[in-house]
Amino acid sequence: MKLLNKKYITTPSALFFTIFITGCPVHLVQPYDADLYSNTENFYKKASSVIAKGMSVSPKTNKEIVSISSAAAEQHPGNYKKFKDDYDALLVDSNALILRSLANSNQIGKIGQDLQAKIEAVIEKSLPNECDSLQDSFANVSLTTRNYIDLKCIIGKWADEHQGKGPKGDLTYGKHILKESNWEGRNKTLFNGILAIQKAESSKKDN
Amino acid sequence: MIINNVDFDVTIKEAIAAVKLVTNEGWDELIDIVENIGKSLASDVAFVAKKKLSGEYEEMDAKVFMEDQKTVARMRLRSIAIITLKIAEQIWNTIIKVFNTAINTAIGWTIL
């Protein structure tokens, strides 16, 4: 009886015993989704071609941007207006990725959901940024979905920066034109972000 | 310990061998992504330094770039967590599978 005394039963061991005695497999992450993987790859290709377009038409230095007259800036191939449709299309695609990942979120067990919520809280506390408000609008979603929410946040932020409304200030000197090197930085961000997402998804394959 | 001809010492060894297979594959994935993080961080710093030197980046450009890297870092941490949770799930389910068979055989009923 002494062993059954509450103080001898710790939470992890009780958890372990409960799960073990049911003999049921646990689901800590949502299953591999081939369509999600493939749609993410297509998103990368689309976003990457927008970035390539941006790099090819944008000036190299701030000096060059400042020297463009306001009237000429309106017609410049690097102006936000020439990219608005691209940003809108990428935002639609990123929403579609969020929806696709949400469809499989319910396949995670209760323990998995609790663990993922705790991990997300630690991540957002360690690395807070302007994406937190968008994250807050989605309750009880998986880490997979949270990555797509951050991806959408990045695209929205890029559109704002191109209009001179970025959280760090106006990169465009009021001309709504970015530098080639800003696009180059975006290229690195996109590649590394998508790589992280795809690594996690592919790790679930064939299991 | 042997119960009804089921040797649980052998079962434990089987479970360990099965778990080892799972963790070997999982750890490769994990090490891969951690290595990638290390290389990318170094590459990000080199990128900013190079752009500063060439005059293409001013302080605000660097701040904007690093803010994006912060979001990428969040994505990487989530991905590491997903891979780790997947490994934990595989370990757990492997153990359950091996022991369920042994327990059911020892008892003589399908109780698990």
PDB file of C-alpha atoms in Angstrom:
ATOM      1  CA  MET A   1       0.000   0.000   0.000  1.00  0.00           C
ATOM      2  CA  LYS A   2       2.892   2.250   0.767  1.00  0.00           C
ATOM      3  CA  LEU A   3       3.858   2.202  -2.894  1.00  0.00           C
ATOM      4  CA  LEU A   4       0.385   3.335  -3.869  1.00  0.00           C
ATOM      5  CA  ASN A   5       0.692   6.379  -1.625  1.00  0.00           C
ATOM      6  CA  LYS A   6       0.309   9.550  -3.715  1.00  0.00           C
ATOM      7  CA  LYS A   7       3.784  10.836  -2.888  1.00  0.00           C
ATOM      8  CA  TYR A   8       5.365   7.750  -4.478  1.00  0.00           C
ATOM      9  CA  ILE A   9       3.553   8.263  -7.767  1.00  0.00           C
ATOM     10  CA  THR A  10       5.122  11.034  -9.808  1.00  0.00           C
ATOM     11  CA  THR A  11       3.275  12.615 -12.731  1.00  0.00           C
ATOM     12  CA  PRO A  12       5.597  11.217 -15.454  1.00  0.00           C
ATOM     13  CA  SER A  13       5.447   7.719 -14.039  1.00  0.00           C
ATOM     14  CA  ALA A  14       1.656   7.891 -13.710  1.00  0.00           C
ATOM     15  CA  LEU A  15       1.479   9.115 -17.295  1.00  0.00           C
ATOM     16  CA  PHE A  16       3.807   6.354 -18.436  1.00  0.00           C
ATOM     17  CA  PHE A  17       1.778   3.712 -16.597  1.00  0.00           C
ATOM     18  CA  THR A  18      -1.558   5.001 -17.910  1.00  0.00           C
ATOM     19  CA  ILE A  19      -0.449   4.994 -21.516  1.00  0.00           C
ATOM     20  CA  PHE A  20       1.355   1.698 -21.180  1.00  0.00           C
ATOM     21  CA  ILE A  21      -1.557  -0.099 -19.587  1.00  0.00           C
ATOM     22  CA  THR A  22      -3.852   1.013 -22.435  1.00  0.00           C
ATOM     23  CA  GLY A  23      -1.345  -0.468 -24.871  1.00  0.00           C
ATOM     24  CA  CYS A  24      -2.284   2.198 -27.392  1.00  0.00           C
ATOM     25  CA  PRO A  25       0.180   3.859 -29.734  1.00  0.00           C
ATOM     26  CA  VAL A  26       0.672   7.584 -29.093  1.00  0.00           C
ATOM     27  CA  HIS A  27       0.466  10.331 -31.744  1.00  0.00           C
ATOM     28  CA  LEU A  28       2.712  13.217 -30.745  1.00  0.00           C
ATOM     29  CA  VAL A  29       2.935  14.807 -34.222  1.00  0.00           C
ATOM     30  CA  GLN A  30       0.590  15.042 -37.162  1.00  0.00           C
ATOM     31  CA  PRO A  31       1.233  12.448 -39.878  1.00  0.00           C
ATOM     32  CA  TYR A  32       3.277  12.996 -43.025  1.00  0.00           C
ATOM     33  CA  ASP A  33       1.271  14.754 -45.705  1.00  0.00           C
ATOM     34  CA  ALA A  34       2.628  14.289 -49.233  1.00  0.00           C
ATOM     35  CA  ASP A  35       0.379  17.024 -50.637  1.00  0.00           C
ATOM     36  CA  LEU A  36       1.483  19.499 -47.977  1.00  0.00           C
ATOM     37  CA  TYR A  37       5.124  18.713 -48.809  1.00  0.00           C
ATOM     38  CA  SER A  38       4.515  19.131 -52.515  1.00  0.00           C
ATOM     39  CA  ASN A  39       2.439  22.342 -52.086  1.00  0.00           C
ATOM     40  CA  THR A  40       5.226  23.797 -49.917  1.00  0.00           C
ATOM     41  CA  GLU A  41       7.737  23.047 -52.691  1.00  0.00           C
ATOM     42  CA  ASN A  42       5.458  24.791 -55.211  1.00  0.00           C
ATOM     43  CA  PHE A  43       5.172  27.772 -52.861  1.00  0.00           C
ATOM     44  CA  TYR A  44       8.968  27.948 -52.710  1.00  0.00           C
ATOM     45  CA  LYS A  45       9.241  27.917 -56.513  1.00  0.00           C
ATOM     46  CA  LYS A  46       6.670  30.699 -56.859  1.00  0.00           C
ATOM     47  CA  ALA A  47       8.173  32.895 -54.118  1.00  0.00           C
ATOM     48  CA  SER A  48      11.650  32.263 -55.442  1.00  0.00           C
ATOM     49  CA  SER A  49      10.700  33.473 -58.918  1.00  0.00           C
ATOM     50  CA  VAL A  50       9.202  36.663 -57.423  1.00  0.00           C
ATOM     51  CA  ILE A  51      12.493  37.241 -55.593  1.00  0.00           C
ATOM     52  CA  ALA A  52      14.489  36.608 -58.801  1.00  0.00           C
ATOM     53  CA  LYS A  53      12.301  39.188 -60.541  1.00  0.00           C
ATOM     54  CA  GLY A  54      12.918  41.650 -57.703  1.00  0.00           C
ATOM     55  CA  MET A  55      16.672  41.143 -57.853  1.00  0.00           C
ATOM     56  CA  SER A  56      16.777  41.671 -61.604  1.00  0.00           C
ATOM     57  CA  VAL A  57      14.940  45.021 -61.608  1.00  0.00           C
ATOM     58  CA  SER A  58      16.095  46.668 -58.364  1.00  0.00           C
ATOM     59  CA  PRO A  59      18.891  49.208 -57.819  1.00  0.00           C
ATOM     60  CA  LYS A  60      22.038  48.191 -55.942  1.00  0.00           C
ATOM     61  CA  THR A  61      22.438  51.073 -53.504  1.00  0.00           C
ATOM     62  CA  ASN A  62      20.405  53.525 -51.430  1.00  0.00           C
ATOM     63  CA  LYS A  63      22.086  56.333 -53.391  1.00  0.00           C
ATOM     64  CA  GLU A  64      20.544  55.036 -56.594  1.00  0.00           C
ATOM     65  CA  ILE A  65      17.099  54.817 -54.981  1.00  0.00           C
ATOM     66  CA  VAL A  66      17.322  58.369 -53.620  1.00  0.00           C
ATOM     67  CA  SER A  67      18.314  59.673 -57.077  1.00  0.00           C
ATOM     68  CA  ILE A  68      15.124  58.330 -58.704  1.00  0.00           C
ATOM     69  CA  SER A  69      12.488  61.056 -58.972  1.00  0.00           C
ATOM     70  CA  SER A  70       9.103  60.403 -57.398  1.00  0.00           C
ATOM     71  CA  ALA A  71       7.435  60.367 -60.824  1.00  0.00           C
ATOM     72  CA  ALA A  72      10.029  57.914 -62.203  1.00  0.00           C
ATOM     73  CA  ALA A  73       9.718  55.761 -59.075  1.00  0.00           C
ATOM     74  CA  GLU A  74       6.021  55.247 -59.806  1.00  0.00           C
ATOM     75  CA  GLN A  75       6.922  53.695 -63.188  1.00  0.00           C
ATOM     76  CA  HIS A  76      10.028  51.856 -62.012  1.00  0.00           C
ATOM     77  CA  PRO A  77       9.894  48.036 -62.567  1.00  0.00           C
ATOM     78  CA  GLY A  78      11.004  47.571 -58.930  1.00  0.00           C
ATOM     79  CA  ASN A  79       8.082  49.607 -57.532  1.00  0.00           C
ATOM     80  CA  TYR A  80       5.676  47.904 -55.133  1.00  0.00           C
ATOM     81  CA  LYS A  81       2.820  48.364 -57.600  1.00  0.00           C
ATOM     82  CA  LYS A  82       4.563  45.954 -59.993  1.00  0.00           C
ATOM     83  CA  PHE A  83       4.733  43.346 -57.214  1.00  0.00           C
ATOM     84  CA  LYS A  84       1.359  43.772 -55.503  1.00  0.00           C
ATOM     85  CA  ASP A  85      -0.249  40.894 -57.430  1.00  0.00           C
ATOM     86  CA  ASP A  86       2.723  38.643 -56.587  1.00  0.00           C
ATOM     87  CA  TYR A  87       2.441  39.381 -52.844  1.00  0.00           C
ATOM     88  CA  ASP A  88      -1.334  38.847 -52.952  1.00  0.00           C
ATOM     89  CA  ALA A  89      -0.895  35.491 -54.719  1.00  0.00           C
ATOM     90  CA  LEU A  90       1.737  34.373 -52.192  1.00  0.00           C
ATOM     91  CA  LEU A  91      -0.524  35.376 -49.285  1.00  0.00           C
ATOM     92  CA  VAL A  92      -3.346  33.300 -50.795  1.00  0.00           C
ATOM     93  CA  ASP A  93      -0.964  30.347 -51.217  1.00  0.00           C
ATOM     94  CA  SER A  94       0.351  30.665 -47.666  1.00  0.00           C
ATOM     95  CA  ASN A  95      -3.245  30.670 -46.386  1.00  0.00           C
ATOM     96  CA  ALA A  96      -3.884  27.512 -48.382  1.00  0.00           C
ATOM     97  CA  LEU A  97      -0.843  25.894 -46.728  1.00  0.00           C
ATOM     98  CA  ILE A  98      -2.175  26.841 -43.275  1.00  0.00           C
ATOM     99  CA  LEU A  99      -5.554  25.305 -44.152  1.00  0.00           C
ATOM    100  CA  ARG A 100      -3.942  22.130 -45.511  1.00  0.00           C
ATOM    101  CA  SER A 101      -1.836  21.644 -42.376  1.00  0.00           C
ATOM    102  CA  LEU A 102      -4.843  22.376 -40.138  1.00  0.00           C
ATOM    103  CA  ALA A 103      -6.729  19.507 -41.778  1.00  0.00           C
ATOM    104  CA  ASN A 104      -4.321  16.988 -40.234  1.00  0.00           C
ATOM    105  CA  SER A 105      -3.863  18.716 -36.864  1.00  0.00           C
ATOM    106  CA  ASN A 106      -6.679  16.719 -35.254  1.00  0.00           C
ATOM    107  CA  GLN A 107      -4.724  13.484 -35.678  1.00  0.00           C
ATOM    108  CA  ILE A 108      -2.412  14.450 -32.807  1.00  0.00           C
ATOM    109  CA  GLY A 109      -3.301  12.876 -29.452  1.00  0.00           C
ATOM    110  CA  LYS A 110      -4.021  14.909 -26.307  1.00  0.00           C
ATOM    111  CA  ILE A 111      -0.498  14.373 -24.932  1.00  0.00           C
ATOM    112  CA  GLY A 112       0.999  15.515 -28.243  1.00  0.00           C
ATOM    113  CA  GLN A 113      -1.206  18.623 -28.284  1.00  0.00           C
ATOM    114  CA  ASP A 114      -0.185  19.554 -24.732  1.00  0.00           C
ATOM    115  CA  LEU A 115       3.507  19.030 -25.469  1.00  0.00           C
ATOM    116  CA  GLN A 116       3.340  21.064 -28.677  1.00  0.00           C
ATOM    117  CA  ALA A 117       1.511  23.931 -26.921  1.00  0.00           C
ATOM    118  CA  LYS A 118       4.206  24.040 -24.236  1.00  0.00           C
ATOM    119  CA  ILE A 119       7.009  23.991 -26.829  1.00  0.00           C
ATOM    120  CA  GLU A 120       5.359  26.849 -28.771  1.00  0.00           C
ATOM    121  CA  ALA A 121       5.020  28.925 -25.604  1.00  0.00           C
ATOM    122  CA  VAL A 122       8.769  28.514 -24.956  1.00  0.00           C
ATOM    123  CA  ILE A 123       9.656  29.411 -28.576  1.00  0.00           C
ATOM    124  CA  GLU A 124       7.501  32.551 -28.589  1.00  0.00           C
ATOM    125  CA  LYS A 125       8.851  33.604 -25.207  1.00  0.00           C
ATOM    126  CA  SER A 126      12.470  33.074 -26.320  1.00  0.00           C
ATOM    127  CA  LEU A 127      12.094  34.667 -29.743  1.00  0.00           C
ATOM    128  CA  PRO A 128       9.220  37.155 -29.655  1.00  0.00           C
ATOM    129  CA  ASN A 129       8.529  39.094 -32.852  1.00  0.00           C
ATOM    130  CA  GLU A 130       5.803  40.811 -34.845  1.00  0.00           C
ATOM    131  CA  CYS A 131       4.416  37.427 -35.978  1.00  0.00           C
ATOM    132  CA  ASP A 132       3.149  36.739 -32.449  1.00  0.00           C
ATOM    133  CA  SER A 133      -0.109  38.649 -32.988  1.00  0.00           C
ATOM    134  CA  LEU A 134      -0.904  36.546 -36.071  1.00  0.00           C
ATOM    135  CA  GLN A 135       0.054  33.407 -34.120  1.00  0.00           C
ATOM    136  CA  ASP A 136      -2.283  34.445 -31.290  1.00  0.00           C
ATOM    137  CA  SER A 137      -5.249  34.463 -33.669  1.00  0.00           C
ATOM    138  CA  PHE A 138      -4.846  30.682 -34.047  1.00  0.00           C
ATOM    139  CA  ALA A 139      -5.526  28.710 -30.886  1.00  0.00           C
ATOM    140  CA  ASN A 140      -4.530  25.076 -30.288  1.00  0.00           C
ATOM    141  CA  VAL A 141      -2.790  24.443 -33.586  1.00  0.00           C
ATOM    142  CA  SER A 142       0.194  22.186 -34.240  1.00  0.00           C
ATOM    143  CA  LEU A 143       3.828  23.256 -34.567  1.00  0.00           C
ATOM    144  CA  THR A 144       3.585  22.356 -38.263  1.00  0.00           C
ATOM    145  CA  THR A 145       0.734  24.846 -38.723  1.00  0.00           C
ATOM    146  CA  ARG A 146       2.583  27.459 -36.641  1.00  0.00           C
ATOM    147  CA  ASN A 147       5.474  27.321 -39.119  1.00  0.00           C
ATOM    148  CA  TYR A 148       3.084  28.105 -41.973  1.00  0.00           C
ATOM    149  CA  ILE A 149       1.577  30.983 -39.963  1.00  0.00           C
ATOM    150  CA  ASP A 150       5.079  32.459 -39.578  1.00  0.00           C
ATOM    151  CA  LEU A 151       5.634  31.931 -43.314  1.00  0.00           C
ATOM    152  CA  LYS A 152       2.484  33.938 -44.080  1.00  0.00           C
ATOM    153  CA  CYS A 153       3.624  36.588 -41.594  1.00  0.00           C
ATOM    154  CA  ILE A 154       6.957  36.943 -43.434  1.00  0.00           C
ATOM    155  CA  ILE A 155       5.206  37.477 -46.790  1.00  0.00           C
ATOM    156  CA  GLY A 156       2.900  40.099 -45.258  1.00  0.00           C
ATOM    157  CA  LYS A 157       5.887  41.839 -43.689  1.00  0.00           C
ATOM    158  CA  TRP A 158       7.760  41.837 -47.007  1.00  0.00           C
ATOM    159  CA  ALA A 159       4.775  43.514 -48.707  1.00  0.00           C
ATOM    160  CA  ASP A 160       4.686  46.164 -45.951  1.00  0.00           C
ATOM    161  CA  GLU A 161       8.440  46.798 -46.213  1.00  0.00           C
ATOM    162  CA  HIS A 162       8.138  47.238 -49.985  1.00  0.00           C
ATOM    163  CA  GLN A 163       5.500  49.945 -49.345  1.00  0.00           C
ATOM    164  CA  GLY A 164       7.827  51.638 -46.862  1.00  0.00           C
ATOM    165  CA  LYS A 165       5.709  50.488 -43.913  1.00  0.00           C
ATOM    166  CA  GLY A 166       8.062  47.955 -42.345  1.00  0.00           C
ATOM    167  CA  PRO A 167       8.296  47.714 -38.540  1.00  0.00           C
ATOM    168  CA  LYS A 168      11.948  48.836 -38.616  1.00  0.00           C
ATOM    169  CA  GLY A 169      11.282  51.923 -40.767  1.00  0.00           C
ATOM    170  CA  ASP A 170      11.160  52.834 -44.467  1.00  0.00           C
ATOM    171  CA  LEU A 171      13.787  50.931 -46.455  1.00  0.00           C
ATOM    172  CA  THR A 172      12.665  52.573 -49.706  1.00  0.00           C
ATOM    173  CA  TYR A 173      13.181  56.305 -48.949  1.00  0.00           C
ATOM    174  CA  GLY A 174       9.563  56.901 -49.885  1.00  0.00           C
ATOM    175  CA  LYS A 175      10.061  55.442 -53.373  1.00  0.00           C
ATOM    176  CA  HIS A 176       8.580  51.975 -52.698  1.00  0.00           C
ATOM    177  CA  ILE A 177      11.568  50.366 -54.387  1.00  0.00           C
ATOM    178  CA  LEU A 178      13.834  47.896 -52.597  1.00  0.00           C
ATOM    179  CA  LYS A 179      17.524  47.252 -53.217  1.00  0.00           C
ATOM    180  CA  GLU A 180      18.825  44.133 -54.930  1.00  0.00           C
ATOM    181  CA  SER A 181      20.516  43.147 -51.666  1.00  0.00           C
ATOM    182  CA  ASN A 182      17.183  43.291 -49.777  1.00  0.00           C
ATOM    183  CA  TRP A 183      15.821  40.736 -52.233  1.00  0.00           C
ATOM    184  CA  GLU A 184      19.002  38.707 -51.813  1.00  0.00           C
ATOM    185  CA  GLY A 185      18.404  38.617 -48.043  1.00  0.00           C
ATOM    186  CA  ARG A 186      14.818  37.526 -48.668  1.00  0.00           C
ATOM    187  CA  ASN A 187      16.116  34.713 -50.844  1.00  0.00           C
ATOM    188  CA  LYS A 188      18.175  33.379 -47.928  1.00  0.00           C
ATOM    189  CA  THR A 189      15.226  33.735 -45.550  1.00  0.00           C
ATOM    190  CA  LEU A 190      12.885  31.895 -47.900  1.00  0.00           C
ATOM    191  CA  PHE A 191      15.356  29.078 -48.561  1.00  0.00           C
ATOM    192  CA  ASN A 192      16.182  28.496 -44.889  1.00  0.00           C
ATOM    193  CA  GLY A 193      12.579  28.767 -43.735  1.00  0.00           C
ATOM    194  CA  ILE A 194      11.277  26.313 -46.323  1.00  0.00           C
ATOM    195  CA  LEU A 195      14.205  23.967 -45.674  1.00  0.00           C
ATOM    196  CA  ALA A 196      13.302  23.825 -41.964  1.00  0.00           C
ATOM    197  CA  ILE A 197       9.646  23.126 -42.776  1.00  0.00           C
ATOM    198  CA  GLN A 198      10.466  20.426 -45.332  1.00  0.00           C
ATOM    199  CA  LYS A 199      13.048  18.727 -43.081  1.00  0.00           C
ATOM    200  CA  ALA A 200      10.426  18.321 -40.363  1.00  0.00           C
ATOM    201  CA  GLU A 201       7.786  17.071 -42.778  1.00  0.00           C
ATOM    202  CA  SER A 202      10.084  14.617 -44.559  1.00  0.00           C
ATOM    203  CA  SER A 203      11.272  13.195 -41.200  1.00  0.00           C
ATOM    204  CA  LYS A 204       7.742  11.824 -40.787  1.00  0.00           C
ATOM    205  CA  LYS A 205       7.805  10.022 -44.141  1.00  0.00           C
ATOM    206  CA  ASP A 206       7.704   6.198 -44.367  1.00  0.00           C
ATOM    207  CA  ASN A 207       6.878   5.765 -40.685  1.00  0.00           C
TER     208      ASN A 207
ATOM    209  CA  MET B   1      12.226 -13.300 -15.747  1.00  0.00           C
ATOM    210  CA  ILE B   2      10.301 -16.081 -17.522  1.00  0.00           C
ATOM    211  CA  ILE B   3       6.486 -16.185 -17.412  1.00  0.00           C
ATOM    212  CA  ASN B   4       4.714 -18.991 -19.307  1.00  0.00           C
ATOM    213  CA  ASN B   5       7.780 -19.591 -21.495  1.00  0.00           C
ATOM    214  CA  VAL B   6       8.039 -15.883 -22.384  1.00  0.00           C
ATOM    215  CA  ASP B   7      11.492 -14.644 -21.435  1.00  0.00           C
ATOM    216  CA  PHE B   8      11.082 -10.954 -20.573  1.00  0.00           C
ATOM    217  CA  ASP B   9      14.861 -10.446 -20.519  1.00  0.00           C
ATOM    218  CA  VAL B  10      14.816 -11.366 -24.212  1.00  0.00           C
ATOM    219  CA  THR B  11      11.808  -9.072 -24.745  1.00  0.00           C
ATOM    220  CA  ILE B  12      13.705  -6.172 -23.175  1.00  0.00           C
ATOM    221  CA  LYS B  13      16.667  -6.869 -25.476  1.00  0.00           C
ATOM    222  CA  GLU B  14      14.320  -6.988 -28.477  1.00  0.00           C
ATOM    223  CA  ALA B  15      12.767  -3.675 -27.440  1.00  0.00           C
ATOM    224  CA  ILE B  16      16.204  -2.069 -27.037  1.00  0.00           C
ATOM    225  CA  ALA B  17      17.298  -3.344 -30.471  1.00  0.00           C
ATOM    226  CA  ALA B  18      14.083  -2.043 -32.078  1.00  0.00           C
ATOM    227  CA  VAL B  19      14.416   1.344 -30.353  1.00  0.00           C
ATOM    228  CA  LYS B  20      18.058   1.580 -31.455  1.00  0.00           C
ATOM    229  CA  LEU B  21      17.005   1.234 -35.090  1.00  0.00           C
ATOM    230  CA  VAL B  22      14.424   4.006 -34.676  1.00  0.00           C
ATOM    231  CA  THR B  23      16.775   6.399 -32.890  1.00  0.00           C
ATOM    232  CA  ASN B  24      19.621   5.837 -35.365  1.00  0.00           C
ATOM    233  CA  GLU B  25      17.422   7.020 -38.244  1.00  0.00           C
ATOM    234  CA  GLY B  26      15.893   9.859 -36.218  1.00  0.00           C
ATOM    235  CA  TRP B  27      19.182  11.172 -34.880  1.00  0.00           C
ATOM    236  CA  ASP B  28      20.585  11.424 -38.410  1.00  0.00           C
ATOM    237  CA  GLU B  29      17.700  13.759 -39.302  1.00  0.00           C
ATOM    238  CA  LEU B  30      18.221  15.778 -36.141  1.00  0.00           C
ATOM    239  CA  ILE B  31      21.985  16.103 -36.541  1.00  0.00           C
ATOM    240  CA  ASP B  32      21.444  17.147 -40.137  1.00  0.00           C
ATOM    241  CA  ILE B  33      19.155  20.049 -39.190  1.00  0.00           C
ATOM    242  CA  VAL B  34      21.370  21.165 -36.276  1.00  0.00           C
ATOM    243  CA  GLU B  35      24.401  21.191 -38.593  1.00  0.00           C
ATOM    244  CA  ASN B  36      22.403  23.205 -41.089  1.00  0.00           C
ATOM    245  CA  ILE B  37      21.502  25.763 -38.393  1.00  0.00           C
ATOM    246  CA  GLY B  38      25.152  26.209 -37.445  1.00  0.00           C
ATOM    247  CA  LYS B  39      26.264  26.680 -41.045  1.00  0.00           C
ATOM    248  CA  SER B  40      23.388  29.052 -41.833  1.00  0.00           C
ATOM    249  CA  LEU B  41      24.051  31.254 -38.801  1.00  0.00           C
ATOM    250  CA  ALA B  42      27.671  31.657 -39.856  1.00  0.00           C
ATOM    251  CA  SER B  43      26.555  32.315 -43.423  1.00  0.00           C
ATOM    252  CA  ASP B  44      24.030  34.980 -42.257  1.00  0.00           C
ATOM    253  CA  VAL B  45      26.710  36.881 -40.348  1.00  0.00           C
ATOM    254  CA  ALA B  46      29.102  36.650 -43.316  1.00  0.00           C
ATOM    255  CA  PHE B  47      26.298  37.881 -45.609  1.00  0.00           C
ATOM    256  CA  VAL B  48      25.637  40.997 -43.494  1.00  0.00           C
ATOM    257  CA  ALA B  49      29.372  41.710 -43.142  1.00  0.00           C
ATOM    258  CA  LYS B  50      29.869  41.398 -46.912  1.00  0.00           C
ATOM    259  CA  LYS B  51      26.910  43.680 -47.697  1.00  0.00           C
ATOM    260  CA  LYS B  52      28.101  46.248 -45.155  1.00  0.00           C
ATOM    261  CA  LEU B  53      31.568  46.248 -46.699  1.00  0.00           C
ATOM    262  CA  SER B  54      30.214  46.665 -50.233  1.00  0.00           C
ATOM    263  CA  GLY B  55      27.955  49.519 -49.093  1.00  0.00           C
ATOM    264  CA  GLU B  56      24.796  47.659 -50.127  1.00  0.00           C
ATOM    265  CA  TYR B  57      23.584  47.352 -46.536  1.00  0.00           C
ATOM    266  CA  GLU B  58      23.048  50.065 -43.983  1.00  0.00           C
ATOM    267  CA  GLU B  59      22.059  49.452 -40.384  1.00  0.00           C
ATOM    268  CA  MET B  60      18.325  49.322 -41.120  1.00  0.00           C
ATOM    269  CA  ASP B  61      18.830  46.756 -43.896  1.00  0.00           C
ATOM    270  CA  ALA B  62      20.786  44.559 -41.480  1.00  0.00           C
ATOM    271  CA  LYS B  63      18.100  44.941 -38.795  1.00  0.00           C
ATOM    272  CA  VAL B  64      15.352  43.952 -41.246  1.00  0.00           C
ATOM    273  CA  PHE B  65      17.357  40.941 -42.426  1.00  0.00           C
ATOM    274  CA  MET B  66      18.140  39.783 -38.887  1.00  0.00           C
ATOM    275  CA  GLU B  67      14.470  40.147 -37.889  1.00  0.00           C
ATOM    276  CA  ASP B  68      13.604  37.731 -40.695  1.00  0.00           C
ATOM    277  CA  GLN B  69      16.298  35.352 -39.419  1.00  0.00           C
ATOM    278  CA  LYS B  70      14.613  35.466 -36.018  1.00  0.00           C
ATOM    279  CA  THR B  71      11.447  34.122 -37.636  1.00  0.00           C
ATOM    280  CA  VAL B  72      13.511  31.480 -39.450  1.00  0.00           C
ATOM    281  CA  ALA B  73      15.035  30.533 -36.063  1.00  0.00           C
ATOM    282  CA  ARG B  74      11.512  30.004 -34.685  1.00  0.00           C
ATOM    283  CA  MET B  75      10.729  27.757 -37.653  1.00  0.00           C
ATOM    284  CA  ARG B  76      13.917  25.768 -37.096  1.00  0.00           C
ATOM    285  CA  LEU B  77      13.205  25.301 -33.398  1.00  0.00           C
ATOM    286  CA  ARG B  78       9.717  24.047 -34.226  1.00  0.00           C
ATOM    287  CA  SER B  79      11.163  21.668 -36.817  1.00  0.00           C
ATOM    288  CA  ILE B  80      13.679  20.294 -34.312  1.00  0.00           C
ATOM    289  CA  ALA B  81      10.808  19.827 -31.843  1.00  0.00           C
ATOM    290  CA  ILE B  82       8.688  18.030 -34.466  1.00  0.00           C
ATOM    291  CA  ILE B  83      11.563  15.667 -35.348  1.00  0.00           C
ATOM    292  CA  THR B  84      12.289  15.036 -31.643  1.00  0.00           C
ATOM    293  CA  LEU B  85       8.625  14.373 -30.861  1.00  0.00           C
ATOM    294  CA  LYS B  86       8.468  12.024 -33.838  1.00  0.00           C
ATOM    295  CA  ILE B  87      11.475  10.097 -32.466  1.00  0.00           C
ATOM    296  CA  ALA B  88       9.805   9.932 -29.022  1.00  0.00           C
ATOM    297  CA  GLU B  89       6.586   8.711 -30.640  1.00  0.00           C
ATOM    298  CA  GLN B  90       8.472   6.007 -32.558  1.00  0.00           C
ATOM    299  CA  ILE B  91      10.388   4.886 -29.449  1.00  0.00           C
ATOM    300  CA  TRP B  92       7.220   4.703 -27.417  1.00  0.00           C
ATOM    301  CA  ASN B  93       5.212   2.839 -30.065  1.00  0.00           C
ATOM    302  CA  THR B  94       8.097   0.416 -30.666  1.00  0.00           C
ATOM    303  CA  ILE B  95       8.272  -0.438 -26.955  1.00  0.00           C
ATOM    304  CA  ILE B  96       4.479  -0.808 -26.732  1.00  0.00           C
ATOM    305  CA  LYS B  97       4.457  -3.161 -29.749  1.00  0.00           C
ATOM    306  CA  VAL B  98       7.200  -5.452 -28.412  1.00  0.00           C
ATOM    307  CA  PHE B  99       5.776  -5.604 -24.878  1.00  0.00           C
ATOM    308  CA  ASN B 100       2.133  -5.989 -25.940  1.00  0.00           C
ATOM    309  CA  THR B 101       2.976  -9.176 -27.824  1.00  0.00           C
ATOM    310  CA  ALA B 102       5.057 -10.532 -24.920  1.00  0.00           C
ATOM    311  CA  ILE B 103       2.437  -9.678 -22.260  1.00  0.00           C
ATOM    312  CA  ASN B 104      -0.445 -11.149 -24.268  1.00  0.00           C
ATOM    313  CA  THR B 105       1.560 -14.338 -24.911  1.00  0.00           C
ATOM    314  CA  ALA B 106       2.572 -14.667 -21.239  1.00  0.00           C
ATOM    315  CA  ILE B 107      -0.974 -14.153 -19.935  1.00  0.00           C
ATOM    316  CA  GLY B 108      -2.571 -16.218 -22.680  1.00  0.00           C
ATOM    317  CA  TRP B 109      -5.253 -13.603 -23.357  1.00  0.00           C
ATOM    318  CA  THR B 110      -5.278 -10.577 -25.637  1.00  0.00           C
ATOM    319  CA  ILE B 111      -5.469  -8.066 -22.804  1.00  0.00           C
ATOM    320  CA  LEU B 112      -3.483  -5.274 -24.464  1.00  0.00           C
TER     321      LEU B 112
END
